[in-house]
CSV table of C-alpha atoms in Angstrom, one decimal:
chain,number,residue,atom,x,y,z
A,1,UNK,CA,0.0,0.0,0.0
A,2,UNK,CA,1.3,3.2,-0.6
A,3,UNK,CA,1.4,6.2,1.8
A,4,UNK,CA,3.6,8.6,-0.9
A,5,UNK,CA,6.1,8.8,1.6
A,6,UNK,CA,8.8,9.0,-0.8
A,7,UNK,CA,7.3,11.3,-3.1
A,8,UNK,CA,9.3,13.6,-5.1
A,9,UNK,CA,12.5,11.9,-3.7
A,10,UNK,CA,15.3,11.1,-6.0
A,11,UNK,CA,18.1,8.2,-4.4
A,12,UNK,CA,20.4,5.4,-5.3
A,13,UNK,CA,20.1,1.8,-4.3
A,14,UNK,CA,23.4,-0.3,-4.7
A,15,UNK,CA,23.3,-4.0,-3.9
A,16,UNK,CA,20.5,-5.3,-5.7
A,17,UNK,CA,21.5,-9.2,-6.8
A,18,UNK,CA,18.2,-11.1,-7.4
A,19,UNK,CA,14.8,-11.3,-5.7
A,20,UNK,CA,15.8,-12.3,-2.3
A,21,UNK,CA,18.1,-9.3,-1.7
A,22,UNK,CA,16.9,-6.7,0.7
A,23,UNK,CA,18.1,-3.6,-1.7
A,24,UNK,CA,15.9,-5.3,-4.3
A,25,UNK,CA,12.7,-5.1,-1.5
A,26,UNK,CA,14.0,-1.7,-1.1
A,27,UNK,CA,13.8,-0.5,-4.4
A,28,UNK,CA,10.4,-1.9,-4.8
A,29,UNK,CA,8.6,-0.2,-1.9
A,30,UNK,CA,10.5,2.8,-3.0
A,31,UNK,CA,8.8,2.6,-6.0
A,32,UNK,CA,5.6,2.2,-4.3
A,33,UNK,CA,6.2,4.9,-2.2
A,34,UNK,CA,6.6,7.7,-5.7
A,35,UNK,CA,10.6,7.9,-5.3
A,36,UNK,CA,12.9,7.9,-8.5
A,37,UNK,CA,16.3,6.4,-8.0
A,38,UNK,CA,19.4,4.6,-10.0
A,39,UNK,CA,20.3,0.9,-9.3
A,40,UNK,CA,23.6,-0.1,-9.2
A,41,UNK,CA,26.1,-2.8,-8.7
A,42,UNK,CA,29.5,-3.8,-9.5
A,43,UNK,CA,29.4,-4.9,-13.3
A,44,UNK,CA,30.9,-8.9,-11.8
A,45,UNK,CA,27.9,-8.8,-9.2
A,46,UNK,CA,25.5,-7.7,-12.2
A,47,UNK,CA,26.3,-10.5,-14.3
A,48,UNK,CA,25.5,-12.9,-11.8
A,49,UNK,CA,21.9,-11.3,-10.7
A,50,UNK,CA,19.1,-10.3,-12.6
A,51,UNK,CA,18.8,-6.3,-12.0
A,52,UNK,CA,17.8,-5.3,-15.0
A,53,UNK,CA,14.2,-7.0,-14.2
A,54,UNK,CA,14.3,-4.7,-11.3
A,55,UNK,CA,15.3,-1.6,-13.7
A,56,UNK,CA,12.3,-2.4,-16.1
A,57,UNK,CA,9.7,-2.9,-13.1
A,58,UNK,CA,10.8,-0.2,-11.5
A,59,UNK,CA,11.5,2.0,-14.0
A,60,UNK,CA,15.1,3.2,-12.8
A,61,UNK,CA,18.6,3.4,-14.8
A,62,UNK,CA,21.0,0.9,-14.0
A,63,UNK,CA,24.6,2.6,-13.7
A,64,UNK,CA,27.6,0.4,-13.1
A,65,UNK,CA,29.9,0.8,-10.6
A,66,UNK,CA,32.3,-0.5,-8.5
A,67,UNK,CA,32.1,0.5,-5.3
A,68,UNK,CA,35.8,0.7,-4.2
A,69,UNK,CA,36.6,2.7,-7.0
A,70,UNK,CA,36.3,6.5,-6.7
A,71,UNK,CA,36.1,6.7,-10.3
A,72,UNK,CA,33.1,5.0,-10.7
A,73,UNK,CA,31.0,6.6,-8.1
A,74,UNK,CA,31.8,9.7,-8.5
A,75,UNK,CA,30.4,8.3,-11.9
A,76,UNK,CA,27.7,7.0,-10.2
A,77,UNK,CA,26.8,10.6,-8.7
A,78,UNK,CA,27.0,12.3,-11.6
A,79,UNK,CA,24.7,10.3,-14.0
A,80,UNK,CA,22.6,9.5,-11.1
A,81,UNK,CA,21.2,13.2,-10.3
A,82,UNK,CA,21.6,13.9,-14.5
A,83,UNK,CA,19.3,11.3,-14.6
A,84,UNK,CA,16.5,11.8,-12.2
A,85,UNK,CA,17.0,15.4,-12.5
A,86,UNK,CA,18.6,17.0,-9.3
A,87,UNK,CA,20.7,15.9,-5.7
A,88,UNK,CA,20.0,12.9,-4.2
A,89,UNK,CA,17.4,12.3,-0.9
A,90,UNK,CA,18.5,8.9,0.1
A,91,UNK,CA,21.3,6.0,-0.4
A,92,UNK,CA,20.9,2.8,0.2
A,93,UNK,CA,24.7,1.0,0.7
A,94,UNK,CA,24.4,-2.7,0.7
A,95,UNK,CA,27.0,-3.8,0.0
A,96,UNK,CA,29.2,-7.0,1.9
A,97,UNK,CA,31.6,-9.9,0.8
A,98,UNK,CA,34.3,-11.7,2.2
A,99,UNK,CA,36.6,-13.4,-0.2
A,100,UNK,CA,38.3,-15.5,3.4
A,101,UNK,CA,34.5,-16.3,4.4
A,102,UNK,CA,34.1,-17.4,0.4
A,103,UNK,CA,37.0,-19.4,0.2
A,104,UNK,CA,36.3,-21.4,3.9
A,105,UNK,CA,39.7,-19.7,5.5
A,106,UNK,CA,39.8,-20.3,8.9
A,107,UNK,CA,39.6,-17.2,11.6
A,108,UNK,CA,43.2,-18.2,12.6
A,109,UNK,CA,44.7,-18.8,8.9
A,110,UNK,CA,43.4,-15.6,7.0
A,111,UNK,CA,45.0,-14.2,3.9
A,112,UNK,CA,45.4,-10.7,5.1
A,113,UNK,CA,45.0,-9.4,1.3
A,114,UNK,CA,41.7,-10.6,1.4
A,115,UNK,CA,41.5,-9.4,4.3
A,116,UNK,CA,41.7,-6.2,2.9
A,117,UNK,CA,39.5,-6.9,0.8
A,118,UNK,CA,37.2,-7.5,2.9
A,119,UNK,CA,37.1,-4.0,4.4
A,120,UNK,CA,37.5,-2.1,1.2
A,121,UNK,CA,34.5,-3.4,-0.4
A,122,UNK,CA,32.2,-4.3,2.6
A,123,UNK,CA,33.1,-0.8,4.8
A,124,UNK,CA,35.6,1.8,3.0
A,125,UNK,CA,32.9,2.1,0.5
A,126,UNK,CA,30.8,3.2,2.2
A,127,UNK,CA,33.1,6.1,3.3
A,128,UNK,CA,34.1,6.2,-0.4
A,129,UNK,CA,30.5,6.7,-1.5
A,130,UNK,CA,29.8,9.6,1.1
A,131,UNK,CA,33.2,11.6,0.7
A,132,UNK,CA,32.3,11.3,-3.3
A,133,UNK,CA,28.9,12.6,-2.4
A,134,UNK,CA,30.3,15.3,-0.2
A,135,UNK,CA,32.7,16.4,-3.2
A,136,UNK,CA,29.9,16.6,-5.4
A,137,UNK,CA,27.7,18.8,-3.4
A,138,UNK,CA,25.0,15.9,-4.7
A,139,UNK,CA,22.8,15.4,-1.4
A,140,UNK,CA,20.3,17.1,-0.9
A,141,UNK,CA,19.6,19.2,2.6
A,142,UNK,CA,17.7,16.2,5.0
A,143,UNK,CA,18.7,13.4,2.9
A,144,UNK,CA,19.2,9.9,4.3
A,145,UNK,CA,22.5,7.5,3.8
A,146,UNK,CA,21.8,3.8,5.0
A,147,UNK,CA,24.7,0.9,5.7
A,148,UNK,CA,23.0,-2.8,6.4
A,149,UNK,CA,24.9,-4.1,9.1
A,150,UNK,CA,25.1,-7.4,11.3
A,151,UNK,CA,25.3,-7.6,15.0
A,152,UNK,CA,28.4,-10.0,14.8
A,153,UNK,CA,30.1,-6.1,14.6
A,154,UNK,CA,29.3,-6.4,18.5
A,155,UNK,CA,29.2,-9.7,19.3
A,156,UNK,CA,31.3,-12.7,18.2
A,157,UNK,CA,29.5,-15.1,16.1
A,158,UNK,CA,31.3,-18.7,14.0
A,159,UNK,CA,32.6,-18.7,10.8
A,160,UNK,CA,31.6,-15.1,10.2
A,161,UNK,CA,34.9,-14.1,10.6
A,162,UNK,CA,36.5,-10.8,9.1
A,163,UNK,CA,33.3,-9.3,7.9
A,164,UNK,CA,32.5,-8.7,11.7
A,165,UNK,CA,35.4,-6.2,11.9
A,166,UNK,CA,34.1,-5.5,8.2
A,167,UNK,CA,30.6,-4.3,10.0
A,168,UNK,CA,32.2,-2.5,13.0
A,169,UNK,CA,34.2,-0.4,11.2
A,170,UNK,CA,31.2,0.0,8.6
A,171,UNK,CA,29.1,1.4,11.8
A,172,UNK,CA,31.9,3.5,13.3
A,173,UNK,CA,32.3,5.3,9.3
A,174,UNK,CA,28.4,5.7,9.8
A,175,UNK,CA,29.3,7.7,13.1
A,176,UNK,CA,32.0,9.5,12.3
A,177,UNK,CA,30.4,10.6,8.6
A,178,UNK,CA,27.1,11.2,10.2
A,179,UNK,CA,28.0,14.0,12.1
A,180,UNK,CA,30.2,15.2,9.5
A,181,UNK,CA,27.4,15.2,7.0
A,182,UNK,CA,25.0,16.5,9.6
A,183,UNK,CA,26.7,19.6,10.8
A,184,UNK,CA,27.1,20.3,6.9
A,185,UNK,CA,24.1,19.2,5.1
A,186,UNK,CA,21.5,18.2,7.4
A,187,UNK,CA,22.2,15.1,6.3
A,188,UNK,CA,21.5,12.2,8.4
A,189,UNK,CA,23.8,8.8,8.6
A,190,UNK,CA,22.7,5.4,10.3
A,191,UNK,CA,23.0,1.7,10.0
A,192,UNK,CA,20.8,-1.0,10.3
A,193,UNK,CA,21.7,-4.1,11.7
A,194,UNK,CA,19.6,-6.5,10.3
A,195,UNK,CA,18.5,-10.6,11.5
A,196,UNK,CA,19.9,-13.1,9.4
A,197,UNK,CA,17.9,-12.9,6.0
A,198,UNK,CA,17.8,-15.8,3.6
A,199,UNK,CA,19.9,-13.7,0.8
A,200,UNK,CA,22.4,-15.1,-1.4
A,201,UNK,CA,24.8,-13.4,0.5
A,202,UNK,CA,23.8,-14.1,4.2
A,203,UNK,CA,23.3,-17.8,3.2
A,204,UNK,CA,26.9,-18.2,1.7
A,205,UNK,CA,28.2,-18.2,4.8
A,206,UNK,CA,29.3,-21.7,6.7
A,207,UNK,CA,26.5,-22.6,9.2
A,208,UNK,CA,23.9,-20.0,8.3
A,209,UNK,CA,21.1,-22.5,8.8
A,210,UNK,CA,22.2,-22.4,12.2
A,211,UNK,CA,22.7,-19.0,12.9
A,212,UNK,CA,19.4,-18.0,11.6
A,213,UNK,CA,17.2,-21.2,13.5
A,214,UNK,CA,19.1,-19.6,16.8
A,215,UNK,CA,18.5,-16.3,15.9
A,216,UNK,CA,14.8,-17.4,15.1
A,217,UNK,CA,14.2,-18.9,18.6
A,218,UNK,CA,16.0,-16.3,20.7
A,219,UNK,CA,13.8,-13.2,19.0
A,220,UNK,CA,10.3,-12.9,20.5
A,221,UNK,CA,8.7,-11.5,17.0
A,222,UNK,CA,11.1,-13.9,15.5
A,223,UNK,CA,13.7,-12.8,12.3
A,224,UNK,CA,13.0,-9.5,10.4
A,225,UNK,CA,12.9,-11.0,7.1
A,226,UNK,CA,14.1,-8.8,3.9
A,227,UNK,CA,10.8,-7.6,3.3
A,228,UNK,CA,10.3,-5.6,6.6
A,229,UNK,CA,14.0,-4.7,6.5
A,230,UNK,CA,13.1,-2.5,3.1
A,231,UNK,CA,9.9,-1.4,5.2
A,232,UNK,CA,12.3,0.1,7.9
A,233,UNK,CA,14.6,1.5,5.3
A,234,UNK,CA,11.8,3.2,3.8
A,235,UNK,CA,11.0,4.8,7.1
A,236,UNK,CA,14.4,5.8,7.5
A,237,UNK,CA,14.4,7.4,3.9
A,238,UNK,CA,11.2,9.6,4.6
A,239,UNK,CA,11.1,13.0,6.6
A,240,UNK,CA,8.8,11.4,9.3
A,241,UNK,CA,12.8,10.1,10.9
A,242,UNK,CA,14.4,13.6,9.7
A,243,UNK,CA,15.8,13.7,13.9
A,244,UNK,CA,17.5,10.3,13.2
A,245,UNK,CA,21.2,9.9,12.8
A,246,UNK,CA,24.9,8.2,13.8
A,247,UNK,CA,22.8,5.2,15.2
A,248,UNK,CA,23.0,1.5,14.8
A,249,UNK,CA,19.4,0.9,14.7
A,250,UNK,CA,18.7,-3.1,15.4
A,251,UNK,CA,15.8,-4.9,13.3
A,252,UNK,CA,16.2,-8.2,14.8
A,253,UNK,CA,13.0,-8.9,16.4
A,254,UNK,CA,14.2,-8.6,19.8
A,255,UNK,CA,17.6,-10.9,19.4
A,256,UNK,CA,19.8,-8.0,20.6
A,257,UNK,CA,18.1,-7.5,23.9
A,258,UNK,CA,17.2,-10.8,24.8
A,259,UNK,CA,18.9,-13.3,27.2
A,260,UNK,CA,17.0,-16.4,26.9
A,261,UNK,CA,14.0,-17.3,25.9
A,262,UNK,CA,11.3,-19.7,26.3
A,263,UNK,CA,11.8,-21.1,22.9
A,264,UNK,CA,15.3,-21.4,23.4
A,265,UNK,CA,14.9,-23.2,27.0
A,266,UNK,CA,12.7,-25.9,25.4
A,267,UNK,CA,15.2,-26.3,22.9
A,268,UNK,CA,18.6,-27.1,25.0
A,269,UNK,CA,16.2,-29.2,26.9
A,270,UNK,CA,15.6,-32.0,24.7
């Protein structure tokens, strides 16, 4: 159902891969909701998905870019507000990938160039894609920037490995920027960190099924799936959250402030 919340709003999603991702939800309540925006995605990533379905149903230009190259996003800005006709209102970062998580590399055994890696595409870009923006003068006044995060950036969770310092630094950048952006711009700058979502990505890595069955049983309203994530980012893109910013915002269904819980008793009591 649409409210208009968006209305009139121009953005860029990046991160779109296939139906299950939550920047695909995203840009399709945006849609709903009477914004305009570019897709985008590295041109390897695009290959593998199917984003230009989402660019036809959505009716938004699909531009190309790398996001660990400043090059192509300052690219990326430049068509992007050519295109839907002015500065931007809202950008959607998601964006995560280990190559060490990919490859099975063991916490203790990493290859720090991967490593690397790691941060430059799952975290530095997101720094990359606001100092670009900043450059460019191309946000406009009470904009929004989003980051999807993970609560392994606080808490230590198997096989997740390097893309939890990946997601701590990715909310500290989020900080840092956000006032930055703020005192400048009026521009607000948060993260979302999100309950494991049956993606493509979140279900590469080793053990998901497990994380997310826990995660399931230790959340009173149970996992936010992808859908209500892009529901919440949607929120977080209008001007009814304009007073929101530097904050890791949790949509996990209560996992983050919960001990134990009833469902979780009666299952370690089998």
């Amino acid at each position: 159902m649409s409210n208009n919340l968006l209305k009139g709003k121009r953005g860029i999603i990046s991160g779109a891969l296939d139906q299950n991702s939550i920047a695909w939800k995203v840009a399709e309540k945006a849609h709903e909701q009477g914004a305009t925006f570019t897709l985008t995605n590295a041109p390897i990533a695009m290959r593998m998905g199917e984003i230009n379905k989402l660019g036809e149903k959505c009716g938004a230009e699909i531009i190309p870019a790398d996001a660990t190259s400043m090059e192509d996003l300052e690219n990326l800005f430049t068509k992007s507000q050519e295109t839907l006709g002015g500065k931007i209102d809202f950008v959607l970062h998601s964006i995560g990938m280990s190559p060490n998580v990919r490859k099975g590399k063991d916490y203790g055994d990493l290859n720090y160039d991967w490593f690397q890696k790691t941060l430059d595409v799952s975290a530095l870009s997101f720094h990359k894609m606001m100092q670009t923006a900043e450059k460019l003068d191309a946000m406009n006044e009470w904009g929004s920037i989003l980051g999807l995060s993970y609560i392994a950036a606080q808490r230590t969770f198997p096989d997740y490995s390097d893309m939890a310092q990946a997601k701590a630094l990715l909310e500290s950048i989020a900080r840092s920027y956000g006032y930055r952006l703020g005192v400048s711009k009026k521009v607000r700058v948060n993260t979302i960190s999100q309950s494991p979502t049956m993606t493509t990505a979140g279900s590469g890595v080793p053990g998901f099924d497990v994380f997310f069955n826990y995660a399931d049983k230790m959340s009173p309203l149970g996992n936010a799936d992808a859908e209500s994530c892009a529901d919440y980012c949607i929120a977080m893109f209008s001007d009814l959250t304009r007073m929101v910013t530097m904050q890791n915002l949790m949509h996990d269904g209560g996992f983050s402030t919960s001990g134990i819980t009833d469902a979780m008793v009666e299952e370690l009591s089998k």
